[in-house]
Coordinates of C-alpha atoms in Angstrom, one line a residue:
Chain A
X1438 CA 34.4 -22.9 -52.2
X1439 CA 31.3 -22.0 -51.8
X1440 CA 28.7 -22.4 -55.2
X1441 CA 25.8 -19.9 -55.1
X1442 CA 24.5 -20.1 -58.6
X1443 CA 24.1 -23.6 -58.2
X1444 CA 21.0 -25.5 -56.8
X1445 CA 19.7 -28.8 -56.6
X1446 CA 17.2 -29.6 -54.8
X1447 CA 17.0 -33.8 -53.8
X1448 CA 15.1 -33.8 -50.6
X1449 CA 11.5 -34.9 -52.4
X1450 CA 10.7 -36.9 -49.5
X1451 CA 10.7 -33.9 -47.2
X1452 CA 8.5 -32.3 -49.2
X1453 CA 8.1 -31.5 -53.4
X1454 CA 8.1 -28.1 -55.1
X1455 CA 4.3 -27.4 -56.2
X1456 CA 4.1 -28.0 -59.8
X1457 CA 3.1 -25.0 -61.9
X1458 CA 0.7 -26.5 -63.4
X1459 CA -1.1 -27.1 -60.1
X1460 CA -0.7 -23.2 -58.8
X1461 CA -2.5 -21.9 -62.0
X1462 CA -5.2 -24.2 -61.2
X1463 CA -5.3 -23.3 -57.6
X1464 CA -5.5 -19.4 -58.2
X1465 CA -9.0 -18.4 -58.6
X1466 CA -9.6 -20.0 -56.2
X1467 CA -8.3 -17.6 -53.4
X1468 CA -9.7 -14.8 -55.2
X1469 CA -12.5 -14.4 -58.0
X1470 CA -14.0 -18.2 -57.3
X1471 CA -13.9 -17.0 -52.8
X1472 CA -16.9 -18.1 -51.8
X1473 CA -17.5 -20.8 -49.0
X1474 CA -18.5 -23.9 -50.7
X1475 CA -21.6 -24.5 -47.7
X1476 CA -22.9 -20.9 -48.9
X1477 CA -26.1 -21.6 -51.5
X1478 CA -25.5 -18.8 -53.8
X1479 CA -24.0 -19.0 -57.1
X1480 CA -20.4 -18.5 -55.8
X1481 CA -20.8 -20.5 -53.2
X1482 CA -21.7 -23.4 -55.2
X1483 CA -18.9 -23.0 -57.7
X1484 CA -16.7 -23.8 -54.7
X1485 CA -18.7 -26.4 -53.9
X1486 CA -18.5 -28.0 -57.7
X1487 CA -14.8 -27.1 -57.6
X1488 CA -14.5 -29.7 -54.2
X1489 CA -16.7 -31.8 -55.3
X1490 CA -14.4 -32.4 -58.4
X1491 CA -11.1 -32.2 -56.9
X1492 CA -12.6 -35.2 -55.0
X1493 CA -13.4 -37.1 -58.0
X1494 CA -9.7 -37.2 -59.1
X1495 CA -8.9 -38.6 -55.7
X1496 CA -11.1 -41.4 -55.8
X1497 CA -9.7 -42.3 -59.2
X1498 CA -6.0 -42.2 -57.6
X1499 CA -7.1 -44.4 -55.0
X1500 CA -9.6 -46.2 -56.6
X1501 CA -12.2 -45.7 -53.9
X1502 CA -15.8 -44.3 -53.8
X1503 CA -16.2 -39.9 -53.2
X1504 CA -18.1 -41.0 -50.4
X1505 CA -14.6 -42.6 -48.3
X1506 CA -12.8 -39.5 -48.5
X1507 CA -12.1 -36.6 -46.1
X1508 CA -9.8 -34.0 -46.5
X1509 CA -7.8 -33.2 -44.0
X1510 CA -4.8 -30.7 -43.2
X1511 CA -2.2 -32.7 -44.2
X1512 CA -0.7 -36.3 -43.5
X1513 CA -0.4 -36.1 -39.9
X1514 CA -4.0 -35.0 -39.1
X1515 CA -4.9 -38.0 -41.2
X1516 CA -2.9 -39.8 -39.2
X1517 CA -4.1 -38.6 -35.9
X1518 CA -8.1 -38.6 -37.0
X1519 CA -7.2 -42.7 -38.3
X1520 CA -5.9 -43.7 -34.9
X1521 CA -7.8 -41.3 -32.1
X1522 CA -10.7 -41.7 -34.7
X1523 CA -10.8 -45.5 -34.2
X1524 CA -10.0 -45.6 -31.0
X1525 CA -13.1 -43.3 -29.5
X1526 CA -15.6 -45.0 -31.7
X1527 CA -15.3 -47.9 -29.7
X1528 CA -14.7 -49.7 -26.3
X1529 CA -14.5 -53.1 -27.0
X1530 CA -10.8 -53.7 -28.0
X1531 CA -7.7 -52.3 -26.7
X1532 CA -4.8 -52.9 -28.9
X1533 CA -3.1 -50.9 -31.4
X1534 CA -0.4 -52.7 -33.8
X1535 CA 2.4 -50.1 -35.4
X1536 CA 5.9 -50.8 -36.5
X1537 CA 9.1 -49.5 -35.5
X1538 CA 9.7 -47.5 -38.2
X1539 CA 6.4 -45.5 -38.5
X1540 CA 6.7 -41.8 -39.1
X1541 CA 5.9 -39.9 -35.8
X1542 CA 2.5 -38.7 -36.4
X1543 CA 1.7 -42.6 -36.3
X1544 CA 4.4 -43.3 -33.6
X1545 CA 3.7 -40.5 -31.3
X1546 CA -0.3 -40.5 -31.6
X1547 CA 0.1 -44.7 -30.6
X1548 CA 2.4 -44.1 -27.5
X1549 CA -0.3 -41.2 -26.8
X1550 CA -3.1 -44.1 -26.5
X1551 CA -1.8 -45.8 -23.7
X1552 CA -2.4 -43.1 -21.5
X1553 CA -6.5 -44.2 -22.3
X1554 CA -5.6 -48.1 -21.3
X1555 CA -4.6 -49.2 -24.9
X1556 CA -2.0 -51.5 -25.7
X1557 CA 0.7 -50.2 -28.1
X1558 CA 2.8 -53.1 -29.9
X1559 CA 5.5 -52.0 -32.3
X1560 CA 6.4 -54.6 -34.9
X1561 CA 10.3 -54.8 -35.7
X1562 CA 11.7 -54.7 -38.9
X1563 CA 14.5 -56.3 -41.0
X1564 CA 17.5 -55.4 -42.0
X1565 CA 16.0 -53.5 -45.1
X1566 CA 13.5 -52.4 -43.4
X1567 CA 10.4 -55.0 -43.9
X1568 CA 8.4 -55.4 -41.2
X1569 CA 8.2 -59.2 -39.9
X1570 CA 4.8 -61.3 -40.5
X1571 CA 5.6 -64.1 -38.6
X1572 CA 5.5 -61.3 -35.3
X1573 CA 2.6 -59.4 -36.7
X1574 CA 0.7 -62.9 -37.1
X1575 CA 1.5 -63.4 -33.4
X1576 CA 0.6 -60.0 -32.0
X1577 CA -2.8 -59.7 -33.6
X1578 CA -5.8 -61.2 -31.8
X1579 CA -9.3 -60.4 -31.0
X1580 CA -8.7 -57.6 -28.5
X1581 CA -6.6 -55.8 -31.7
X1582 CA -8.7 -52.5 -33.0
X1583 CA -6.2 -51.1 -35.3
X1584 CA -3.3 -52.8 -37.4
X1585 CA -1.2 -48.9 -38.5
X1586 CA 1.8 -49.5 -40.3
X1587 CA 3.3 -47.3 -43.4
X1588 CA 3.2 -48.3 -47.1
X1589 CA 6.2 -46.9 -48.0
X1590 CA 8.8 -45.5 -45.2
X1591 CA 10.0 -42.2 -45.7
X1592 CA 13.9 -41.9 -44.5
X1593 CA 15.0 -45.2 -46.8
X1594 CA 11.6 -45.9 -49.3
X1595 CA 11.7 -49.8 -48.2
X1596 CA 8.0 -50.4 -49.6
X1597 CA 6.0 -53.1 -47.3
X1598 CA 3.8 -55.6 -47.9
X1599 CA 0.4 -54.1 -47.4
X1600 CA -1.8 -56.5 -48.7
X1601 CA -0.3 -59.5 -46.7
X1602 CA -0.7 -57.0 -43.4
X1603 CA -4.2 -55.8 -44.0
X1604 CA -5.0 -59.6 -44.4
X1605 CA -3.5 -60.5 -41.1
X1606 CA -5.0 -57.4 -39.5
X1607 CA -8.3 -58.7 -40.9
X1608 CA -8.3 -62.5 -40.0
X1609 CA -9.2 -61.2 -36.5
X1610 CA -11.8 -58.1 -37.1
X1611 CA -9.1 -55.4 -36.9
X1612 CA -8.5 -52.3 -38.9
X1613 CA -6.2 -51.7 -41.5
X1614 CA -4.8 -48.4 -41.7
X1615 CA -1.6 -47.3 -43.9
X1616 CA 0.0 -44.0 -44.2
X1617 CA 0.6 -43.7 -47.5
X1618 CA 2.3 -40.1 -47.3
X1619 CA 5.5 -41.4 -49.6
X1620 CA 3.4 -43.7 -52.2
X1621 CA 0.3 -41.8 -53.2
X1622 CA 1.0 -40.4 -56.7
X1623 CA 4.8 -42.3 -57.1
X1624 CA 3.2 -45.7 -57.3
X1625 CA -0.2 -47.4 -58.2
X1626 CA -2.2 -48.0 -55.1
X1627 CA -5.7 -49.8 -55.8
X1628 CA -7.2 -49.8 -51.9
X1629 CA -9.8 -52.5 -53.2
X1630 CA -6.8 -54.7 -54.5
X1631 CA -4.7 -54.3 -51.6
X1632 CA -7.8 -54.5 -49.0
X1633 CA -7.1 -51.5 -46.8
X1634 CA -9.3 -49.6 -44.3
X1635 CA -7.8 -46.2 -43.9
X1636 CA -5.3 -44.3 -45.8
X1637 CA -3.4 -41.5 -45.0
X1638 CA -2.0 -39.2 -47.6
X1639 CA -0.3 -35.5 -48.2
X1640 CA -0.7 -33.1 -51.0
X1641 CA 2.8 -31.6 -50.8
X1642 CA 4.8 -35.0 -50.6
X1643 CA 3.4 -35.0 -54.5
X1644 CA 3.7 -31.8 -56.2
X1645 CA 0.5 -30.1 -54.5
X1646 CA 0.8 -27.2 -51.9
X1647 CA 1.1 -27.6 -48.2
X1648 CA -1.8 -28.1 -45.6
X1649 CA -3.8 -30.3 -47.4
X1650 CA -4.2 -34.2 -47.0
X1651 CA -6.9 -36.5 -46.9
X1652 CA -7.8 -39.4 -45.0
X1653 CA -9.6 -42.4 -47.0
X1654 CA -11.9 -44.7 -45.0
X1655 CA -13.4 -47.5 -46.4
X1656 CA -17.4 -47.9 -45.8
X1657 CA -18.5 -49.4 -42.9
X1658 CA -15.0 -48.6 -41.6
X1659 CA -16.1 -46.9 -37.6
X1660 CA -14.6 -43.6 -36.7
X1661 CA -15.3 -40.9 -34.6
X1662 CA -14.4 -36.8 -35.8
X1663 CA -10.9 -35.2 -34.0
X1664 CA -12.7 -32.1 -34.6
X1665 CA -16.6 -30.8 -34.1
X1666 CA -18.6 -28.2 -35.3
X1667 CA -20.1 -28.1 -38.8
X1668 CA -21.4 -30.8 -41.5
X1669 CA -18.6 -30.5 -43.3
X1670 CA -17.0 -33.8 -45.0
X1671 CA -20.1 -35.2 -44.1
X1672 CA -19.9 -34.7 -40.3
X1673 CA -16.5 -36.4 -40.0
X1674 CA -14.0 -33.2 -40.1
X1675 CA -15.7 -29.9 -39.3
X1676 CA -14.2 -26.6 -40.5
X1677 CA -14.5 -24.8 -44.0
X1678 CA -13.1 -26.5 -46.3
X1679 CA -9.4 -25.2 -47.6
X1680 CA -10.7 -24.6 -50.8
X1681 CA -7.8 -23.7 -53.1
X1682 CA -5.8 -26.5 -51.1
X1683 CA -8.7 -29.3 -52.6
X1684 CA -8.5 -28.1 -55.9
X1685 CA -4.6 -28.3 -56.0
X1686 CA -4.7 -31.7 -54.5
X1687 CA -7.4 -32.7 -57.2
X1688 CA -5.2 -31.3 -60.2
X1689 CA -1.7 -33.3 -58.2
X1690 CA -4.1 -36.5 -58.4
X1691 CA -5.5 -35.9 -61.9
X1692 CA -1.4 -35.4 -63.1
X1693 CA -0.3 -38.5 -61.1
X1694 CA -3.0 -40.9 -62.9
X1695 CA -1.6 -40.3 -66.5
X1696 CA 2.4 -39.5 -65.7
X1697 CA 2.9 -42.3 -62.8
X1698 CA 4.4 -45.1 -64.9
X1699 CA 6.2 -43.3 -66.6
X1700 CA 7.8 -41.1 -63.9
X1701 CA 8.2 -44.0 -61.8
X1702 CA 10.6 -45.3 -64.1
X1703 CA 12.6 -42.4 -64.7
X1704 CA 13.3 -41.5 -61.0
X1705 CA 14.8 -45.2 -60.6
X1706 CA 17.3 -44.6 -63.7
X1707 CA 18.2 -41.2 -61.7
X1708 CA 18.5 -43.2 -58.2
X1709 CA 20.0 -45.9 -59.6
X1710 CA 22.7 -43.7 -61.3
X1711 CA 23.4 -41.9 -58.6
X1712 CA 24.1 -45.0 -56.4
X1713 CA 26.6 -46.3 -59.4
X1714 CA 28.4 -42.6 -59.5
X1715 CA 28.7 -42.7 -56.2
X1716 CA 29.9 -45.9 -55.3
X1717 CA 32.1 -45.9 -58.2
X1718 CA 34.4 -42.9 -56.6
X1719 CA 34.0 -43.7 -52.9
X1720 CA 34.5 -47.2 -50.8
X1721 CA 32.7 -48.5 -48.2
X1722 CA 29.2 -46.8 -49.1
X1723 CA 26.5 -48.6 -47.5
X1724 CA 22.8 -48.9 -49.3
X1725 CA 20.1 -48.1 -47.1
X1726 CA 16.6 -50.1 -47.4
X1727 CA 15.5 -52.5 -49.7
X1728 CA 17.7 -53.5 -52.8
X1729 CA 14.7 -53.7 -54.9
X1730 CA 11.2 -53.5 -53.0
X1731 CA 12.3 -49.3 -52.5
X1732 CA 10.6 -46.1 -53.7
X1733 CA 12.1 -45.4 -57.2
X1734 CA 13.4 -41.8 -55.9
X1735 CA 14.8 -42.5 -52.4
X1736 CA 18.6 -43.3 -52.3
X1737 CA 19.8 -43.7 -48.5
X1738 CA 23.3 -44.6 -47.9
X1739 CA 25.8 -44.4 -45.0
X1740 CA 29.2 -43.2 -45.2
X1741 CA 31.8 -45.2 -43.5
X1742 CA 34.1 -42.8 -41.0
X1743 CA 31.8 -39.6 -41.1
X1744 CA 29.1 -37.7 -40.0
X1745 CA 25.6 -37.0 -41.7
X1746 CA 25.2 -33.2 -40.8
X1747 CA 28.8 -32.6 -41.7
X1748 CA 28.1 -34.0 -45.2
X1749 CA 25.0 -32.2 -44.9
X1750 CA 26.9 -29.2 -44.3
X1751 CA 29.0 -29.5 -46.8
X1752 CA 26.4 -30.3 -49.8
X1753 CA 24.4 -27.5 -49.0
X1754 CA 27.3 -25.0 -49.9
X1755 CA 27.9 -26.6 -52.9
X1756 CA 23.6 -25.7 -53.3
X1757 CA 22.6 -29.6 -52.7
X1758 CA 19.5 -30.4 -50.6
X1759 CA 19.2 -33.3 -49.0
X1760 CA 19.0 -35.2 -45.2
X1761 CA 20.8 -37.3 -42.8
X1762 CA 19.7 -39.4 -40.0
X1763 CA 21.9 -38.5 -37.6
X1764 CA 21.6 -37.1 -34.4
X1765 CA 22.8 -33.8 -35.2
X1766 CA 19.6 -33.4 -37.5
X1767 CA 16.9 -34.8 -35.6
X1768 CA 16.5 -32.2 -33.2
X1769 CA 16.9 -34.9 -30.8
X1770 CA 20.1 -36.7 -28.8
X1771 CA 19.2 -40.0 -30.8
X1772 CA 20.1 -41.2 -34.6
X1773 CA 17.3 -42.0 -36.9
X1774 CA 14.9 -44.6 -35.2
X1775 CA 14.3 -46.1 -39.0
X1776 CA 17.5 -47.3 -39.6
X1777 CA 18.3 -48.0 -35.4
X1778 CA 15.7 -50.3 -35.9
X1779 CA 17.3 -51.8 -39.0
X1780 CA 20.1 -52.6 -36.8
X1781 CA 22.6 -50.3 -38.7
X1782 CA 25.2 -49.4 -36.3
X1783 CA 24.8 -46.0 -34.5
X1784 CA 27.8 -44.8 -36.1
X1785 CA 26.8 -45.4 -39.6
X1786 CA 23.2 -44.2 -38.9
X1787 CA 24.9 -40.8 -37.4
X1788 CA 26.9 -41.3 -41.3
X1789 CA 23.6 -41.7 -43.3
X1790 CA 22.6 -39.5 -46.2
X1791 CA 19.2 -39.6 -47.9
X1792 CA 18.8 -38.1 -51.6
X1793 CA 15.2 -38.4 -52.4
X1794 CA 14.5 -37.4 -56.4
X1795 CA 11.1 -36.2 -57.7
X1796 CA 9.9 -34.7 -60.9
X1797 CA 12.1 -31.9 -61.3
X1798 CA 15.2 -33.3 -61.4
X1799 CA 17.0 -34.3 -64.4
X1800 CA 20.6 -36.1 -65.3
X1801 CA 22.4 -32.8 -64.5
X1802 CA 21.4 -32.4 -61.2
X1803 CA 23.1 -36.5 -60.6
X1804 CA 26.0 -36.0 -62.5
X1805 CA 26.8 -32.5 -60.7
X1806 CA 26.0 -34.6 -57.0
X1807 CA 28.4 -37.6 -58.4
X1808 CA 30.8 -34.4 -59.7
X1809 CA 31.0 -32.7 -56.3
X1810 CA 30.4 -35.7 -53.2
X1811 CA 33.8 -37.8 -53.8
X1812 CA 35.6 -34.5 -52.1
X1813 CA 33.1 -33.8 -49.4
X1814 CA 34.0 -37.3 -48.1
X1815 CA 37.2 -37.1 -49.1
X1816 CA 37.5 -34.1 -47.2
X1817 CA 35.8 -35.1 -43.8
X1818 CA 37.4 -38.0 -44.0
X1819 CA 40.8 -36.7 -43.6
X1820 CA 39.5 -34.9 -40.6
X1821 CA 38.3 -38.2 -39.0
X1822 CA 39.8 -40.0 -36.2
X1823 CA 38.0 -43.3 -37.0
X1824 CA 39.2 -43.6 -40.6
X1825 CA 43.0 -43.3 -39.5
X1826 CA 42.0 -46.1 -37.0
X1827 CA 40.9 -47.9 -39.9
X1828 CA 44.2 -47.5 -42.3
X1829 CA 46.2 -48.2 -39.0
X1830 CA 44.8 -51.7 -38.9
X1831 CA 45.6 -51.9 -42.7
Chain B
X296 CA 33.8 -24.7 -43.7
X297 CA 37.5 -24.5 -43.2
X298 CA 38.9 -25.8 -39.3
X299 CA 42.2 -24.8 -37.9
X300 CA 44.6 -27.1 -36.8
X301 CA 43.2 -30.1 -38.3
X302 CA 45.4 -33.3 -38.0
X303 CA 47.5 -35.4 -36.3
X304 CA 50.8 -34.7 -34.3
X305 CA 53.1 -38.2 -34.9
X306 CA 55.5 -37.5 -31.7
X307 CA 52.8 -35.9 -29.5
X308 CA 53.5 -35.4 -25.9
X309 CA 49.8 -36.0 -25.1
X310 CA 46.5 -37.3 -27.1
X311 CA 43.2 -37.0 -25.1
X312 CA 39.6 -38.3 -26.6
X313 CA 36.2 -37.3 -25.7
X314 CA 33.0 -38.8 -27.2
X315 CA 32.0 -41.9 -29.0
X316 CA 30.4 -42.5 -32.6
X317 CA 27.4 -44.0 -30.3
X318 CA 26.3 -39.8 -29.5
X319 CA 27.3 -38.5 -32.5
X320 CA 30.4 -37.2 -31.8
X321 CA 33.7 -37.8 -31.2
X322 CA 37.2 -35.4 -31.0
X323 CA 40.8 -36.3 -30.8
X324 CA 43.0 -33.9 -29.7
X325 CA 47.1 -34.2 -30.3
X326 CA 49.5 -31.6 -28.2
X327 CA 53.4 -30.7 -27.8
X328 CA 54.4 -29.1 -24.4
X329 CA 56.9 -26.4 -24.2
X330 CA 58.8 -26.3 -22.1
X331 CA 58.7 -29.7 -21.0
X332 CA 58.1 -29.7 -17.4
X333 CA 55.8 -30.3 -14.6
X334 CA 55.5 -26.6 -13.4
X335 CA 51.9 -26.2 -14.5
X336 CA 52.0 -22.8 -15.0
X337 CA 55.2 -22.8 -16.9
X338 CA 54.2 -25.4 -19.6
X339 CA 52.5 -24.3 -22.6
X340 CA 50.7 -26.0 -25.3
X341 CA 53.1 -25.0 -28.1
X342 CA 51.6 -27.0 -30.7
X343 CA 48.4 -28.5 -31.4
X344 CA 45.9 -30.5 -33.8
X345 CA 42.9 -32.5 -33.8
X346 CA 40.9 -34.5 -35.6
X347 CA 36.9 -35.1 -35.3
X348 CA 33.8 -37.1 -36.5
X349 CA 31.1 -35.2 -36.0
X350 CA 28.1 -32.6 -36.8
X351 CA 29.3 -29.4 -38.0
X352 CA 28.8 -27.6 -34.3
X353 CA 31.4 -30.4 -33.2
X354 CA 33.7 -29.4 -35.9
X355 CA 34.1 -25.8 -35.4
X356 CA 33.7 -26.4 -31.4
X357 CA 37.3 -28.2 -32.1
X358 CA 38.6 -25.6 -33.8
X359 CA 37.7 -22.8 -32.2
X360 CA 39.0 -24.5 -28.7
X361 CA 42.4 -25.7 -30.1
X362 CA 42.9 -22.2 -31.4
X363 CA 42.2 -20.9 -27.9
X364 CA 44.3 -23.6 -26.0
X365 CA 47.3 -22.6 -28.2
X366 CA 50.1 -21.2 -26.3
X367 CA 48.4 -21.3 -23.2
X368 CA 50.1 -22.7 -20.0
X369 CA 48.6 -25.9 -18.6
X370 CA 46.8 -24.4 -15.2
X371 CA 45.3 -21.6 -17.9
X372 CA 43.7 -25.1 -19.8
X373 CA 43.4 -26.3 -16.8
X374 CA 40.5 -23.6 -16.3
X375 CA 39.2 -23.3 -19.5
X376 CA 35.3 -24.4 -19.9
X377 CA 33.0 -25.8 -22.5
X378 CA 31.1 -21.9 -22.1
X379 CA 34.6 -20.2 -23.1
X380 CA 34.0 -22.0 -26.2
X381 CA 30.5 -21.3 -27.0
X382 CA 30.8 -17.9 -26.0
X383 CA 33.8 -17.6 -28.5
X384 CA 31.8 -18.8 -31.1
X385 CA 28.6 -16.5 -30.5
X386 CA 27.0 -19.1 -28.7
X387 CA 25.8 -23.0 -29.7
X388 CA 22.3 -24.0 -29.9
X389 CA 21.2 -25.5 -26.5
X390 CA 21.0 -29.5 -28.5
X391 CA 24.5 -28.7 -29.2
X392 CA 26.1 -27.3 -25.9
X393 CA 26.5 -31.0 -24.4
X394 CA 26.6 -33.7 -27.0
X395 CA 29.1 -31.5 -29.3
X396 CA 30.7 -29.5 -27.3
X397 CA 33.9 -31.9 -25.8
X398 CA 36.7 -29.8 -27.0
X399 CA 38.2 -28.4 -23.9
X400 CA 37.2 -31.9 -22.4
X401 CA 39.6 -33.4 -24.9
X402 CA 42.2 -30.7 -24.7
X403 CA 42.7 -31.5 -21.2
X404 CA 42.8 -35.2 -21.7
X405 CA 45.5 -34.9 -23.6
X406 CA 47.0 -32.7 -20.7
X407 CA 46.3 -35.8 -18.2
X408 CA 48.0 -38.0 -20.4
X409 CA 50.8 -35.7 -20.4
X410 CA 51.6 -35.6 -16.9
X411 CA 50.7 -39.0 -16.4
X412 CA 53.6 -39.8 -19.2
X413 CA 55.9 -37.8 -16.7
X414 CA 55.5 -39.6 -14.0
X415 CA 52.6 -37.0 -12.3
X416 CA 49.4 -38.9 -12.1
X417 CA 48.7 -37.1 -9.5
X418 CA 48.3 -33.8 -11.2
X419 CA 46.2 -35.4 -13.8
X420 CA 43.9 -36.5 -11.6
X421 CA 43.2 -32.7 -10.9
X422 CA 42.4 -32.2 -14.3
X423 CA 38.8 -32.5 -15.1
X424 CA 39.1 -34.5 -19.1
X425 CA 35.8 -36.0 -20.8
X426 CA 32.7 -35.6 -19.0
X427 CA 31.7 -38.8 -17.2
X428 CA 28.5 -39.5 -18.6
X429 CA 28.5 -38.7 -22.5
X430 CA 25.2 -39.5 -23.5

């Protein structure tokens, strides 16, 4: 029953294993290189040098300037510092634009805003998950501050139109900010090209270690600190720098820039296999997000007749990670508000299943998935009073 | 993961269903009565099965409370609680104890629609069945 030996791990999205490479690089730095980088001495300059340089290879993943970034703890402090930061720099406007589908550090930290008077408008999504212009064209006006909405979404990888947003957003003075958690290192992102104000991003959602993110913010862009105290990042986000942290997040930046193309089209052979395996043994499987415009790792689907944390459940003995919208998983009483806002069915939402591959995974760990799924759902569906409704009708 | 008394019963006497695929979860519960009569405390649940789309807590909250209705007498189901079951199973976590745990609910609808197949609505009204408000 139960496979113990066995493990693969396709929950990438939730967060990536740190690539070795970037844990040797990261290592003196917690011990023999200690020192705090604001400290003048020798070691506390090496520190310094060893930031300074970790920011360097961010600025080349981004394509931005050293002087627009701040590291942060991770993607939702950049999140929070993007929108809070906006919003107390200024009192002149008092609208914030999101979509439906953010992630909730954007979601949560916008509802939070309108208990200071601001206006919170959440743009709805099609079917596959694309946020609508037309509505976004309509909602932005002159009393907009901040246009947030995701470059990539993380529970089905539908990858939105940044460039045509932040040109909305900008036809009317407002600022364009983009969590870019599930694209930074998996696909090019050029924030001169695609005009964007502020960018939120993660070390650990690309190979790097935990607690470290960064917020970019384009000159000129207006933002107050979340948190005071010292000069650090150049009096925007006071507290001694996570040192090892930067310097991991440096070497996950320096990797992406020379394996990106590549990788990116190896993780959409795996997907796109796994989607053929699976479909091939199973009916009525149901593709979450967009056909094409879609992270090339993130496969979500929806199993007719069953239930995501049973599936879930079931996987996990057989040593397969992965994640469900439904209820059951959320924590919550309420199916995934991505794909509710898609308008999948609540029944097929509760059904959903989201295998997200990164750079550790190889043909084995699909063909043992496509092996071992066909009698998981096999199995629950035998157990399921909906499906015998279904044959019934038959 | 391996649930007791999973399926269907073709000639039930009863067939009660709590939930909807809206929350998450839903159980239907099939049961024969032995012997067949209207003496609550003489009929027994001789033989039962269910079947159940649903989180994992839901699935072995079926299981567990179709092993515990078997063989019982109908005033014993009667009395049965959603806490019997929890507590049989060491406890649910507190997200669980409302959306996923309908099994006795069920149980006892199938009981109701027993009795009310016999002609004795008015017992069935007695029983509690599926919680009014399920979401």
């Amino acid at each position: 029953m139960r496979n113990k030996e066995r493990r693969v791990y396709l929950d990438n999205n939730a967060t990536t294993p740190t690539d070795p490479r970037i844990i040797e690089k990261m290592l003196p730095y917690f011990h023999e290189i200690s020192a705090n980088p604001s400290s003048i001495h020798r070691a506390g300059r090496q520190a310094r040098d060893a930031v300074e340089e970790a920011r360097e290879k961010l600025s080349r993943l981004v394509n931005c300037r050293t002087e627009e970034t701040y590291f942060t703890s991770g993607g939702t402090e950049a999140d929070n510092m993007a929108i809070k930061g906006t919003v107390f720099a200024q009192n002149e406007r008092n609208k914030i634009i999101t979509s439906e589908i953010e992630h909730h550090a954007v979601l949560t930290t916008c509802e939070y805003m309108t208990k200071f008077g601001y206006e919170i408008i959440k743009v709805p999504v099609d079917k596959h998950g694309i946020v609508d212009l037309d509505f976004l064209s309509r909602s932005v006006d002159e009393k907009t501050l901040l246009v947030s909405i995701m470059h990539a979404n993380n529970e089905v990888g539908t990858i939105e139109p940044v460039n045509e947003i932040a040109r909305i957003a900008h036809r009317h003075g407002a600022i364009f900010h983009t969590d870019a958690v599930q694209t930074v290192g998996k696909i090019p992102i050029d924030i001169d090209d695609l005009e964007i104000d502020m960018l939120s991003l993660s070390g650990h959602k690309f190979y790097g270690p935990k607690g470290i993110g960064a917020l970019i913010v384009r000159r000129g862009t207006r933002f107050d600190p979340l948190h005071h105290g010292g000069h650090h990042e150049r009096n925007k986000r006071a507290g001694t720098e996570n040192v090892p942290g930067i310097v991991g997040l440096g070497k996950a930046c320096e990797i992406a820039v020379t394996e990106i193309t590549g990788e990116e089209k190896r993780l959409q052979v795996l997907r796109d296999n796994l989607w053929a395996g699976i479909t091939k043994d199973i009916k009525e499987v149901l593709l979450n997000g967009h056909p094409e415009k879609r992270l090339a790792g993130t496969l979500n689907l929806s199993v007719r007749y069953i239930e995501g944390e049973s599936m879930l459940l079931n996987l996990d003995m057989q040593g397969i990670c992965a994640s469900s919208g439904s209820a059951c998983t959320s924590g919550s009483l309420e199916a995934s508000h991505v794909l509710l806002a898609m308008g999948v069915p609540h029944d097929l939402a509760h059904g959903s299943l989201r295998f997200s591959m990164g750079r550790f995974n190889r043909d084995e760990d699909i063909d043992y998935v496509i092996k071992v799924f066909p009698e998981i759902v096999r199995k629950l569906r035998a157990i399921s009073p909906l499906y015998k409704n279904n044959l019934s009708k038959h | 993961m391996n649930p007791r008394n999973v399926g269907e019963i073709e000639d039930a006497d009863g067939v009660g269903t709590c939930g909807n695929p809206v929350c998450g979860d839903l159980m239907t519960f099939y049961i024969k009565i032995h012997p067949q009569t209207d003496d609550l405390d003489k009929a027994r649940i001789s033989e039962i099965r269910f079947k159940t789309f649903g989180c994992g807590a839901a699935i072995a909250v079926a299981s567990m409370a179709s092993e515990m209705a078997k063989g019982k007498s109908l005033s014993e189901v009667a009395a049965m609680s959603r806490d019997d079951v929890a507590n049989m199973l060491d406890g649910l976590p507190p997200i669980k104890m409302h959306c996923s745990n309908i099994g006795v609910q069920a149980i006892q609808e199938a009981v109701k629609d027993y009795l009310q197949q016999i002609g004795r609505d008015d017992l069935a009204r007695r029983i509690k069945g599926c919680p009014k408000k399920e979401h």
